[in-house]
Amino acid sequence: MAAEKKLGRLAGDQLAWGILGGLVVAHLILAILLFDPKPFIGGDNAGYMILAESLETGQGYRNIHLPGSPWHAQYPPFYPAVLATVRALGGGLIAFKILSVVFTSASLVFLFLLGRRRLSREGTLAVVAPFALSPVLLYYSHWVLSEALFVLLTLIALWASECINDSRRWVALSAIFGILAYLTRAAGLPFLVALLLILGLKRRWRQLGAVGGASAAGVAAGWLWGKLAVADSAQVYSKNFLLVDPYRPELGHVGLGELVSRVVNNIRLYSVEVLPESLAGPASAGGINLIALLVGFLLIALALVAWIRDVRKLRVLELFTAFYLGLLLLWPQIWTDRRFLLPLLPAILLHAVAGVVWSMDFVRLKRPVWVLPALGALLILLTIPDHVRTVSFSRRCRSFYRQGDQLACYPAQWRSFAQSAYWVRENTPDEVIVVNRKPRLFYYFSGRRGDVYPFTTDDREMLTFLDDVGADYVLVAPVSQTTYRYLVPVIQSVPERFELAHQVGEGSARSYVLRYRGGPAPSAGPVIEN
């Protein structure tokens, strides 16, 4: 009888691994069908590629897109170093994107391993399956952003943390990957804090000292580097964390009441908008958003039940969930997004499935074998409309891309932005400085350095900045309201300092390249159409 049970468990494990393999293949197939070859319109992906170029070409960890190429102090260096390695091997944008697919695929394996430490085979697959096909994971599987690597490293660290009672090697493994996660995104700090707190509560003093020392060294090195380096002041998150609106600094800093209001609003946004969009994709068709909203509320309730039950067991996952969630809720509301929830989504799914199991056991309800697979199937069904829509869109974009039109699938305002950069690349010397709202993306398209104009309503301060940075051109592009709030009023108040060099686009999507004159010149009238 014992031998039969052992064989049954072995067969069950083999089946579970086989299903996992099928899920990884399904994830890869969908990632290929959804693959988007164009650069992401956010500046972060260009920033990572710029840092990779700087490292690979031996210039150090520098913002080579900025005048003077100052040292970089915003992003931790691990992901740019990985990209620099790929670049040294001859890879470029497409290779970077493929690497993200590799990372997201590998994360499914470690989520499975983490789940098996807590759940049955059926429960684990009910977690992995919806995560493998989730729109948010697939969305970030083809961008040059740190999300894919960060999720992978965090899951490895969490998996290893489940075994820290077995041997010191698991503590070391968990700490190593936790530190690497922190060196990929500063949002990895909640894991390190959680690990250290658990080691302290378990009175593992020697391991606490070793992990604490290594973690402190990594955090202190990052802090010291930030102090010594010349940071991109318009983008450093730590400086903007307590601003009412990072893009409107004149509004000042939040007080205690405003901070509480921010937390409340973020709870609403993440539960009502971000989590449903992570499960079913944004702007889903028909009534699927309502269904996703209800399912999201159900997951939150179940996950909360399991978290309350399991937090007393002194495991890292529960504390990481609480600390990371606290960071999300304190984050400026304007930065609320699926990308920040993505690393927490596996924990939500794990706790939700555990909540189903515990709830049924608590009411002494016999648990049918189909309950957990049915939950996983429901979550997968939510994704289908979004996948159908995005696969069709991606196929058209790849067709345009193969025909040589790399801008066809950008919104009109971003096409005019990129076309302006192409014009600058073809019609100006290499050393010109172009001030614009998105200098990293502009550098990617144009190869010309530039900087972000200051977010100030003081005309004199703006003109002093343009003179100090050595601006040769400014770009007025409809990709951010800050351009019209801060830059355009100065241009209209002293039109003699600006001369229209090029314009592209139609109507509200039109972009203007303006030549900047460092001294007063005869008035030529408005250079931008009202």
PDB file of N, CA and C in Angstrom, residues 192-288:
ATOM      1  N   LEU A 192      14.254  42.278   1.644  1.00  0.00           N
ATOM      2  CA  LEU A 192      15.398  42.200   2.555  1.00  0.00           C
ATOM      3  C   LEU A 192      14.974  42.526   3.983  1.00  0.00           C
ATOM      4  N   VAL A 193      14.123  43.528   4.135  1.00  0.00           N
ATOM      5  CA  VAL A 193      13.633  43.874   5.473  1.00  0.00           C
ATOM      6  C   VAL A 193      12.848  42.697   6.062  1.00  0.00           C
ATOM      7  N   ALA A 194      12.001  42.071   5.229  1.00  0.00           N
ATOM      8  CA  ALA A 194      11.211  40.932   5.696  1.00  0.00           C
ATOM      9  C   ALA A 194      12.106  39.772   6.109  1.00  0.00           C
ATOM     10  N   LEU A 195      13.125  39.468   5.306  1.00  0.00           N
ATOM     11  CA  LEU A 195      14.035  38.364   5.620  1.00  0.00           C
ATOM     12  C   LEU A 195      14.783  38.632   6.928  1.00  0.00           C
ATOM     13  N   LEU A 196      15.279  39.846   7.087  1.00  0.00           N
ATOM     14  CA  LEU A 196      16.014  40.181   8.306  1.00  0.00           C
ATOM     15  C   LEU A 196      15.105  40.101   9.533  1.00  0.00           C
ATOM     16  N   LEU A 197      13.881  40.570   9.399  1.00  0.00           N
ATOM     17  CA  LEU A 197      12.954  40.533  10.528  1.00  0.00           C
ATOM     18  C   LEU A 197      12.619  39.102  10.922  1.00  0.00           C
ATOM     19  N   ILE A 198      12.423  38.237   9.944  1.00  0.00           N
ATOM     20  CA  ILE A 198      12.126  36.829  10.248  1.00  0.00           C
ATOM     21  C   ILE A 198      13.318  36.165  10.921  1.00  0.00           C
ATOM     22  N   LEU A 199      14.518  36.432  10.433  1.00  0.00           N
ATOM     23  CA  LEU A 199      15.709  35.851  11.074  1.00  0.00           C
ATOM     24  C   LEU A 199      15.832  36.341  12.510  1.00  0.00           C
ATOM     25  N   GLY A 200      15.505  37.619  12.739  1.00  0.00           N
ATOM     26  CA  GLY A 200      15.556  38.138  14.092  1.00  0.00           C
ATOM     27  C   GLY A 200      14.510  37.499  14.989  1.00  0.00           C
ATOM     28  N   LEU A 201      13.282  37.347  14.506  1.00  0.00           N
ATOM     29  CA  LEU A 201      12.211  36.735  15.300  1.00  0.00           C
ATOM     30  C   LEU A 201      12.500  35.270  15.599  1.00  0.00           C
ATOM     31  N   LYS A 202      13.242  34.627  14.690  1.00  0.00           N
ATOM     32  CA  LYS A 202      13.619  33.225  14.917  1.00  0.00           C
ATOM     33  C   LYS A 202      14.910  33.098  15.720  1.00  0.00           C
ATOM     34  N   ARG A 203      15.496  34.250  16.095  1.00  0.00           N
ATOM     35  CA  ARG A 203      16.732  34.293  16.880  1.00  0.00           C
ATOM     36  C   ARG A 203      17.892  33.597  16.179  1.00  0.00           C
ATOM     37  N   ARG A 204      17.944  33.768  14.912  1.00  0.00           N
ATOM     38  CA  ARG A 204      19.066  33.238  14.120  1.00  0.00           C
ATOM     39  C   ARG A 204      20.118  34.343  14.024  1.00  0.00           C
ATOM     40  N   TRP A 205      20.781  34.631  15.149  1.00  0.00           N
ATOM     41  CA  TRP A 205      21.584  35.838  15.271  1.00  0.00           C
ATOM     42  C   TRP A 205      22.776  35.853  14.317  1.00  0.00           C
ATOM     43  N   ARG A 206      23.451  34.738  14.167  1.00  0.00           N
ATOM     44  CA  ARG A 206      24.627  34.714  13.299  1.00  0.00           C
ATOM     45  C   ARG A 206      24.227  34.956  11.844  1.00  0.00           C
ATOM     46  N   GLN A 207      23.149  34.311  11.422  1.00  0.00           N
ATOM     47  CA  GLN A 207      22.677  34.514  10.053  1.00  0.00           C
ATOM     48  C   GLN A 207      22.115  35.919   9.870  1.00  0.00           C
ATOM     49  N   LEU A 208      21.467  36.431  10.920  1.00  0.00           N
ATOM     50  CA  LEU A 208      20.972  37.800  10.871  1.00  0.00           C
ATOM     51  C   LEU A 208      22.119  38.784  10.668  1.00  0.00           C
ATOM     52  N   GLY A 209      23.215  38.542  11.383  1.00  0.00           N
ATOM     53  CA  GLY A 209      24.369  39.428  11.241  1.00  0.00           C
ATOM     54  C   GLY A 209      24.970  39.371   9.850  1.00  0.00           C
ATOM     55  N   ALA A 210      25.089  38.152   9.300  1.00  0.00           N
ATOM     56  CA  ALA A 210      25.689  38.007   7.973  1.00  0.00           C
ATOM     57  C   ALA A 210      24.808  38.629   6.897  1.00  0.00           C
ATOM     58  N   VAL A 211      23.515  38.289   6.931  1.00  0.00           N
ATOM     59  CA  VAL A 211      22.594  38.830   5.918  1.00  0.00           C
ATOM     60  C   VAL A 211      22.430  40.334   6.102  1.00  0.00           C
ATOM     61  N   GLY A 212      22.328  40.771   7.368  1.00  0.00           N
ATOM     62  CA  GLY A 212      22.199  42.196   7.637  1.00  0.00           C
ATOM     63  C   GLY A 212      23.409  42.978   7.169  1.00  0.00           C
ATOM     64  N   GLY A 213      24.591  42.428   7.391  1.00  0.00           N
ATOM     65  CA  GLY A 213      25.806  43.107   6.945  1.00  0.00           C
ATOM     66  C   GLY A 213      25.875  43.226   5.440  1.00  0.00           C
ATOM     67  N   ALA A 214      25.552  42.113   4.746  1.00  0.00           N
ATOM     68  CA  ALA A 214      25.589  42.143   3.281  1.00  0.00           C
ATOM     69  C   ALA A 214      24.527  43.093   2.724  1.00  0.00           C
ATOM     70  N   SER A 215      23.322  43.047   3.316  1.00  0.00           N
ATOM     71  CA  SER A 215      22.243  43.921   2.849  1.00  0.00           C
ATOM     72  C   SER A 215      22.584  45.382   3.111  1.00  0.00           C
ATOM     73  N   ALA A 216      23.106  45.649   4.299  1.00  0.00           N
ATOM     74  CA  ALA A 216      23.466  47.026   4.639  1.00  0.00           C
ATOM     75  C   ALA A 216      24.559  47.549   3.724  1.00  0.00           C
ATOM     76  N   ALA A 217      25.494  46.680   3.372  1.00  0.00           N
ATOM     77  CA  ALA A 217      26.568  47.104   2.468  1.00  0.00           C
ATOM     78  C   ALA A 217      26.003  47.491   1.102  1.00  0.00           C
ATOM     79  N   GLY A 218      25.046  46.681   0.604  1.00  0.00           N
ATOM     80  CA  GLY A 218      24.442  47.000  -0.696  1.00  0.00           C
ATOM     81  C   GLY A 218      23.642  48.284  -0.653  1.00  0.00           C
ATOM     82  N   VAL A 219      22.841  48.444   0.409  1.00  0.00           N
ATOM     83  CA  VAL A 219      22.012  49.655   0.522  1.00  0.00           C
ATOM     84  C   VAL A 219      22.895  50.884   0.730  1.00  0.00           C
ATOM     85  N   ALA A 220      23.899  50.763   1.587  1.00  0.00           N
ATOM     86  CA  ALA A 220      24.782  51.895   1.857  1.00  0.00           C
ATOM     87  C   ALA A 220      25.575  52.285   0.621  1.00  0.00           C
ATOM     88  N   ALA A 221      26.017  51.285  -0.146  1.00  0.00           N
ATOM     89  CA  ALA A 221      26.755  51.590  -1.377  1.00  0.00           C
ATOM     90  C   ALA A 221      25.876  52.370  -2.344  1.00  0.00           C
ATOM     91  N   GLY A 222      24.605  51.951  -2.466  1.00  0.00           N
ATOM     92  CA  GLY A 222      23.685  52.680  -3.342  1.00  0.00           C
ATOM     93  C   GLY A 222      23.439  54.094  -2.859  1.00  0.00           C
ATOM     94  N   TRP A 223      23.290  54.263  -1.549  1.00  0.00           N
ATOM     95  CA  TRP A 223      23.063  55.590  -0.987  1.00  0.00           C
ATOM     96  C   TRP A 223      24.278  56.484  -1.201  1.00  0.00           C
ATOM     97  N   LEU A 224      25.483  55.944  -0.932  1.00  0.00           N
ATOM     98  CA  LEU A 224      26.709  56.720  -1.086  1.00  0.00           C
ATOM     99  C   LEU A 224      26.926  57.096  -2.547  1.00  0.00           C
ATOM    100  N   TRP A 225      26.648  56.155  -3.439  1.00  0.00           N
ATOM    101  CA  TRP A 225      26.792  56.453  -4.867  1.00  0.00           C
ATOM    102  C   TRP A 225      25.852  57.592  -5.264  1.00  0.00           C
ATOM    103  N   GLY A 226      24.634  57.541  -4.758  1.00  0.00           N
ATOM    104  CA  GLY A 226      23.681  58.602  -5.061  1.00  0.00           C
ATOM    105  C   GLY A 226      24.144  59.953  -4.556  1.00  0.00           C
ATOM    106  N   LYS A 227      24.848  59.965  -3.428  1.00  0.00           N
ATOM    107  CA  LYS A 227      25.357  61.221  -2.895  1.00  0.00           C
ATOM    108  C   LYS A 227      26.522  61.760  -3.717  1.00  0.00           C
ATOM    109  N   LEU A 228      27.361  60.850  -4.213  1.00  0.00           N
ATOM    110  CA  LEU A 228      28.553  61.277  -4.934  1.00  0.00           C
ATOM    111  C   LEU A 228      28.279  61.547  -6.404  1.00  0.00           C
ATOM    112  N   ALA A 229      27.327  60.806  -6.969  1.00  0.00           N
ATOM    113  CA  ALA A 229      27.050  60.946  -8.397  1.00  0.00           C
ATOM    114  C   ALA A 229      26.200  62.182  -8.659  1.00  0.00           C
ATOM    115  N   VAL A 230      26.209  62.625  -9.893  1.00  0.00           N
ATOM    116  CA  VAL A 230      25.343  63.718 -10.326  1.00  0.00           C
ATOM    117  C   VAL A 230      24.080  63.093 -10.858  1.00  0.00           C
ATOM    118  N   ALA A 231      23.003  63.133 -10.082  1.00  0.00           N
ATOM    119  CA  ALA A 231      21.766  62.440 -10.454  1.00  0.00           C
ATOM    120  C   ALA A 231      20.944  63.278 -11.401  1.00  0.00           C
ATOM    121  N   ASP A 232      20.069  62.587 -12.134  1.00  0.00           N
ATOM    122  CA  ASP A 232      19.093  63.253 -12.993  1.00  0.00           C
ATOM    123  C   ASP A 232      18.003  63.802 -12.080  1.00  0.00           C
ATOM    124  N   SER A 233      18.132  65.055 -11.680  1.00  0.00           N
ATOM    125  CA  SER A 233      17.308  65.603 -10.613  1.00  0.00           C
ATOM    126  C   SER A 233      15.829  65.595 -10.933  1.00  0.00           C
ATOM    127  N   ALA A 234      15.468  65.613 -12.215  1.00  0.00           N
ATOM    128  CA  ALA A 234      14.051  65.631 -12.574  1.00  0.00           C
ATOM    129  C   ALA A 234      13.407  64.267 -12.429  1.00  0.00           C
ATOM    130  N   GLN A 235      14.220  63.208 -12.239  1.00  0.00           N
ATOM    131  CA  GLN A 235      13.673  61.867 -12.269  1.00  0.00           C
ATOM    132  C   GLN A 235      13.927  61.050 -11.006  1.00  0.00           C
ATOM    133  N   VAL A 236      14.761  61.552 -10.080  1.00  0.00           N
ATOM    134  CA  VAL A 236      15.098  60.749  -8.906  1.00  0.00           C
ATOM    135  C   VAL A 236      13.864  60.581  -8.024  1.00  0.00           C
ATOM    136  N   TYR A 237      13.432  59.327  -7.854  1.00  0.00           N
ATOM    137  CA  TYR A 237      12.183  59.053  -7.151  1.00  0.00           C
ATOM    138  C   TYR A 237      12.236  59.497  -5.695  1.00  0.00           C
ATOM    139  N   SER A 238      13.381  59.318  -5.042  1.00  0.00           N
ATOM    140  CA  SER A 238      13.464  59.646  -3.629  1.00  0.00           C
ATOM    141  C   SER A 238      13.209  61.122  -3.367  1.00  0.00           C
ATOM    142  N   LYS A 239      13.549  61.981  -4.318  1.00  0.00           N
ATOM    143  CA  LYS A 239      13.325  63.410  -4.157  1.00  0.00           C
ATOM    144  C   LYS A 239      11.867  63.775  -4.402  1.00  0.00           C
ATOM    145  N   ASN A 240      11.156  62.919  -5.122  1.00  0.00           N
ATOM    146  CA  ASN A 240       9.784  63.237  -5.512  1.00  0.00           C
ATOM    147  C   ASN A 240       8.736  62.493  -4.693  1.00  0.00           C
ATOM    148  N   PHE A 241       9.179  61.617  -3.813  1.00  0.00           N
ATOM    149  CA  PHE A 241       8.261  60.707  -3.134  1.00  0.00           C
ATOM    150  C   PHE A 241       7.183  61.451  -2.352  1.00  0.00           C
ATOM    151  N   LEU A 242       7.565  62.527  -1.679  1.00  0.00           N
ATOM    152  CA  LEU A 242       6.624  63.238  -0.819  1.00  0.00           C
ATOM    153  C   LEU A 242       6.051  64.486  -1.475  1.00  0.00           C
ATOM    154  N   LEU A 243       6.271  64.657  -2.789  1.00  0.00           N
ATOM    155  CA  LEU A 243       5.627  65.757  -3.496  1.00  0.00           C
ATOM    156  C   LEU A 243       4.162  65.430  -3.738  1.00  0.00           C
ATOM    157  N   VAL A 244       3.315  66.443  -3.717  1.00  0.00           N
ATOM    158  CA  VAL A 244       1.908  66.237  -4.057  1.00  0.00           C
ATOM    159  C   VAL A 244       1.790  65.658  -5.453  1.00  0.00           C
ATOM    160  N   ASP A 245       2.523  66.238  -6.403  1.00  0.00           N
ATOM    161  CA  ASP A 245       2.561  65.765  -7.781  1.00  0.00           C
ATOM    162  C   ASP A 245       3.984  65.961  -8.285  1.00  0.00           C
ATOM    163  N   PRO A 246       4.736  64.866  -8.556  1.00  0.00           N
ATOM    164  CA  PRO A 246       6.124  65.007  -9.010  1.00  0.00           C
ATOM    165  C   PRO A 246       6.271  65.846 -10.272  1.00  0.00           C
ATOM    166  N   TYR A 247       5.195  65.973 -11.063  1.00  0.00           N
ATOM    167  CA  TYR A 247       5.260  66.750 -12.298  1.00  0.00           C
ATOM    168  C   TYR A 247       4.733  68.173 -12.125  1.00  0.00           C
ATOM    169  N   ARG A 248       4.374  68.520 -10.874  1.00  0.00           N
ATOM    170  CA  ARG A 248       3.971  69.891 -10.560  1.00  0.00           C
ATOM    171  C   ARG A 248       4.579  70.268  -9.206  1.00  0.00           C
ATOM    172  N   PRO A 249       5.882  70.434  -9.159  1.00  0.00           N
ATOM    173  CA  PRO A 249       6.560  70.653  -7.875  1.00  0.00           C
ATOM    174  C   PRO A 249       6.104  71.910  -7.157  1.00  0.00           C
ATOM    175  N   GLU A 250       5.501  72.854  -7.911  1.00  0.00           N
ATOM    176  CA  GLU A 250       5.043  74.085  -7.264  1.00  0.00           C
ATOM    177  C   GLU A 250       3.910  73.828  -6.273  1.00  0.00           C
ATOM    178  N   LEU A 251       3.283  72.640  -6.344  1.00  0.00           N
ATOM    179  CA  LEU A 251       2.208  72.305  -5.406  1.00  0.00           C
ATOM    180  C   LEU A 251       2.738  71.925  -4.025  1.00  0.00           C
ATOM    181  N   GLY A 252       4.054  71.695  -3.938  1.00  0.00           N
ATOM    182  CA  GLY A 252       4.664  71.434  -2.644  1.00  0.00           C
ATOM    183  C   GLY A 252       4.592  69.977  -2.206  1.00  0.00           C
ATOM    184  N   HIS A 253       4.870  69.747  -0.920  1.00  0.00           N
ATOM    185  CA  HIS A 253       4.927  68.401  -0.351  1.00  0.00           C
ATOM    186  C   HIS A 253       3.619  68.059   0.363  1.00  0.00           C
ATOM    187  N   VAL A 254       3.389  66.770   0.496  1.00  0.00           N
ATOM    188  CA  VAL A 254       2.185  66.299   1.173  1.00  0.00           C
ATOM    189  C   VAL A 254       2.354  66.424   2.678  1.00  0.00           C
ATOM    190  N   GLY A 255       1.254  66.736   3.357  1.00  0.00           N
ATOM    191  CA  GLY A 255       1.230  66.682   4.806  1.00  0.00           C
ATOM    192  C   GLY A 255       0.699  65.330   5.254  1.00  0.00           C
ATOM    193  N   LEU A 256       0.538  65.153   6.551  1.00  0.00           N
ATOM    194  CA  LEU A 256       0.073  63.873   7.077  1.00  0.00           C
ATOM    195  C   LEU A 256      -1.316  63.537   6.550  1.00  0.00           C
ATOM    196  N   GLY A 257      -2.217  64.514   6.551  1.00  0.00           N
ATOM    197  CA  GLY A 257      -3.562  64.273   6.051  1.00  0.00           C
ATOM    198  C   GLY A 257      -3.568  63.901   4.579  1.00  0.00           C
ATOM    199  N   GLU A 258      -2.737  64.590   3.793  1.00  0.00           N
ATOM    200  CA  GLU A 258      -2.662  64.293   2.358  1.00  0.00           C
ATOM    201  C   GLU A 258      -2.032  62.925   2.124  1.00  0.00           C
ATOM    202  N   LEU A 259      -1.106  62.534   2.997  1.00  0.00           N
ATOM    203  CA  LEU A 259      -0.491  61.212   2.866  1.00  0.00           C
ATOM    204  C   LEU A 259      -1.518  60.116   3.138  1.00  0.00           C
ATOM    205  N   VAL A 260      -2.362  60.327   4.151  1.00  0.00           N
ATOM    206  CA  VAL A 260      -3.433  59.373   4.430  1.00  0.00           C
ATOM    207  C   VAL A 260      -4.401  59.304   3.249  1.00  0.00           C
ATOM    208  N   SER A 261      -4.720  60.462   2.688  1.00  0.00           N
ATOM    209  CA  SER A 261      -5.603  60.504   1.516  1.00  0.00           C
ATOM    210  C   SER A 261      -4.982  59.764   0.341  1.00  0.00           C
ATOM    211  N   ARG A 262      -3.664  59.897   0.179  1.00  0.00           N
ATOM    212  CA  ARG A 262      -2.971  59.182  -0.898  1.00  0.00           C
ATOM    213  C   ARG A 262      -3.111  57.675  -0.718  1.00  0.00           C
ATOM    214  N   VAL A 263      -2.939  57.196   0.515  1.00  0.00           N
ATOM    215  CA  VAL A 263      -3.060  55.758   0.789  1.00  0.00           C
ATOM    216  C   VAL A 263      -4.467  55.280   0.449  1.00  0.00           C
ATOM    217  N   VAL A 264      -5.474  56.034   0.879  1.00  0.00           N
ATOM    218  CA  VAL A 264      -6.865  55.650   0.619  1.00  0.00           C
ATOM    219  C   VAL A 264      -7.130  55.610  -0.882  1.00  0.00           C
ATOM    220  N   ASN A 265      -6.678  56.627  -1.596  1.00  0.00           N
ATOM    221  CA  ASN A 265      -6.893  56.667  -3.046  1.00  0.00           C
ATOM    222  C   ASN A 265      -6.158  55.538  -3.755  1.00  0.00           C
ATOM    223  N   ASN A 266      -4.954  55.223  -3.277  1.00  0.00           N
ATOM    224  CA  ASN A 266      -4.211  54.122  -3.901  1.00  0.00           C
ATOM    225  C   ASN A 266      -4.890  52.776  -3.642  1.00  0.00           C
ATOM    226  N   ILE A 267      -5.471  52.601  -2.450  1.00  0.00           N
ATOM    227  CA  ILE A 267      -6.226  51.369  -2.182  1.00  0.00           C
ATOM    228  C   ILE A 267      -7.358  51.236  -3.199  1.00  0.00           C
ATOM    229  N   ARG A 268      -8.064  52.338  -3.412  1.00  0.00           N
ATOM    230  CA  ARG A 268      -9.169  52.311  -4.387  1.00  0.00           C
ATOM    231  C   ARG A 268      -8.659  52.026  -5.797  1.00  0.00           C
ATOM    232  N   LEU A 269      -7.594  52.691  -6.210  1.00  0.00           N
ATOM    233  CA  LEU A 269      -7.086  52.517  -7.570  1.00  0.00           C
ATOM    234  C   LEU A 269      -6.583  51.103  -7.811  1.00  0.00           C
ATOM    235  N   TYR A 270      -5.832  50.563  -6.848  1.00  0.00           N
ATOM    236  CA  TYR A 270      -5.267  49.226  -7.053  1.00  0.00           C
ATOM    237  C   TYR A 270      -6.340  48.142  -7.007  1.00  0.00           C
ATOM    238  N   SER A 271      -7.360  48.330  -6.180  1.00  0.00           N
ATOM    239  CA  SER A 271      -8.386  47.297  -6.077  1.00  0.00           C
ATOM    240  C   SER A 271      -9.439  47.411  -7.177  1.00  0.00           C
ATOM    241  N   VAL A 272      -9.767  48.639  -7.587  1.00  0.00           N
ATOM    242  CA  VAL A 272     -10.858  48.845  -8.549  1.00  0.00           C
ATOM    243  C   VAL A 272     -10.349  48.894  -9.986  1.00  0.00           C
ATOM    244  N   GLU A 273      -9.123  49.336 -10.203  1.00  0.00           N
ATOM    245  CA  GLU A 273      -8.625  49.495 -11.565  1.00  0.00           C
ATOM    246  C   GLU A 273      -7.418  48.596 -11.865  1.00  0.00           C
ATOM    247  N   VAL A 274      -6.368  48.713 -11.065  1.00  0.00           N
ATOM    248  CA  VAL A 274      -5.100  48.073 -11.432  1.00  0.00           C
ATOM    249  C   VAL A 274      -5.179  46.549 -11.352  1.00  0.00           C
ATOM    250  N   LEU A 275      -5.726  46.005 -10.264  1.00  0.00           N
ATOM    251  CA  LEU A 275      -5.814  44.544 -10.165  1.00  0.00           C
ATOM    252  C   LEU A 275      -6.719  43.956 -11.247  1.00  0.00           C
ATOM    253  N   PRO A 276      -7.935  44.485 -11.489  1.00  0.00           N
ATOM    254  CA  PRO A 276      -8.740  43.950 -12.596  1.00  0.00           C
ATOM    255  C   PRO A 276      -8.037  44.043 -13.944  1.00  0.00           C
ATOM    256  N   GLU A 277      -7.305  45.137 -14.197  1.00  0.00           N
ATOM    257  CA  GLU A 277      -6.572  45.253 -15.456  1.00  0.00           C
ATOM    258  C   GLU A 277      -5.422  44.258 -15.531  1.00  0.00           C
ATOM    259  N   SER A 278      -4.840  43.937 -14.394  1.00  0.00           N
ATOM    260  CA  SER A 278      -3.780  42.929 -14.379  1.00  0.00           C
ATOM    261  C   SER A 278      -4.330  41.546 -14.680  1.00  0.00           C
ATOM    262  N   LEU A 279      -5.565  41.309 -14.263  1.00  0.00           N
ATOM    263  CA  LEU A 279      -6.186  39.994 -14.489  1.00  0.00           C
ATOM    264  C   LEU A 279      -6.763  39.862 -15.887  1.00  0.00           C
ATOM    265  N   ALA A 280      -7.363  40.931 -16.406  1.00  0.00           N
ATOM    266  CA  ALA A 280      -8.109  40.830 -17.671  1.00  0.00           C
ATOM    267  C   ALA A 280      -7.618  41.764 -18.759  1.00  0.00           C
ATOM    268  N   GLY A 281      -6.625  42.596 -18.458  1.00  0.00           N
ATOM    269  CA  GLY A 281      -6.142  43.551 -19.447  1.00  0.00           C
ATOM    270  C   GLY A 281      -6.941  44.835 -19.395  1.00  0.00           C
ATOM    271  N   PRO A 282      -6.363  45.942 -19.851  1.00  0.00           N
ATOM    272  CA  PRO A 282      -7.061  47.225 -19.838  1.00  0.00           C
ATOM    273  C   PRO A 282      -8.106  47.314 -20.935  1.00  0.00           C
ATOM    274  N   ALA A 283      -9.136  48.068 -20.669  1.00  0.00           N
ATOM    275  CA  ALA A 283     -10.178  48.353 -21.667  1.00  0.00           C
ATOM    276  C   ALA A 283     -10.709  47.084 -22.311  1.00  0.00           C
ATOM    277  N   SER A 284     -10.991  46.081 -21.505  1.00  0.00           N
ATOM    278  CA  SER A 284     -11.499  44.827 -22.049  1.00  0.00           C
ATOM    279  C   SER A 284     -12.897  45.015 -22.615  1.00  0.00           C
ATOM    280  N   ALA A 285     -13.265  44.138 -23.529  1.00  0.00           N
ATOM    281  CA  ALA A 285     -14.538  44.282 -24.240  1.00  0.00           C
ATOM    282  C   ALA A 285     -15.707  43.772 -23.396  1.00  0.00           C
ATOM    283  N   GLY A 286     -16.903  44.239 -23.761  1.00  0.00           N
ATOM    284  CA  GLY A 286     -18.130  43.743 -23.154  1.00  0.00           C
ATOM    285  C   GLY A 286     -18.189  43.991 -21.664  1.00  0.00           C
ATOM    286  N   GLY A 287     -18.725  43.006 -20.920  1.00  0.00           N
ATOM    287  CA  GLY A 287     -18.860  43.149 -19.473  1.00  0.00           C
ATOM    288  C   GLY A 287     -17.720  42.531 -18.705  1.00  0.00           C
ATOM    289  N   ILE A 288     -16.608  42.219 -19.398  1.00  0.00           N
ATOM    290  CA  ILE A 288     -15.527  41.496 -18.736  1.00  0.00           C
ATOM    291  C   ILE A 288     -14.876  42.317 -17.639  1.00  0.00           C
TER     292      ILE A 288
END
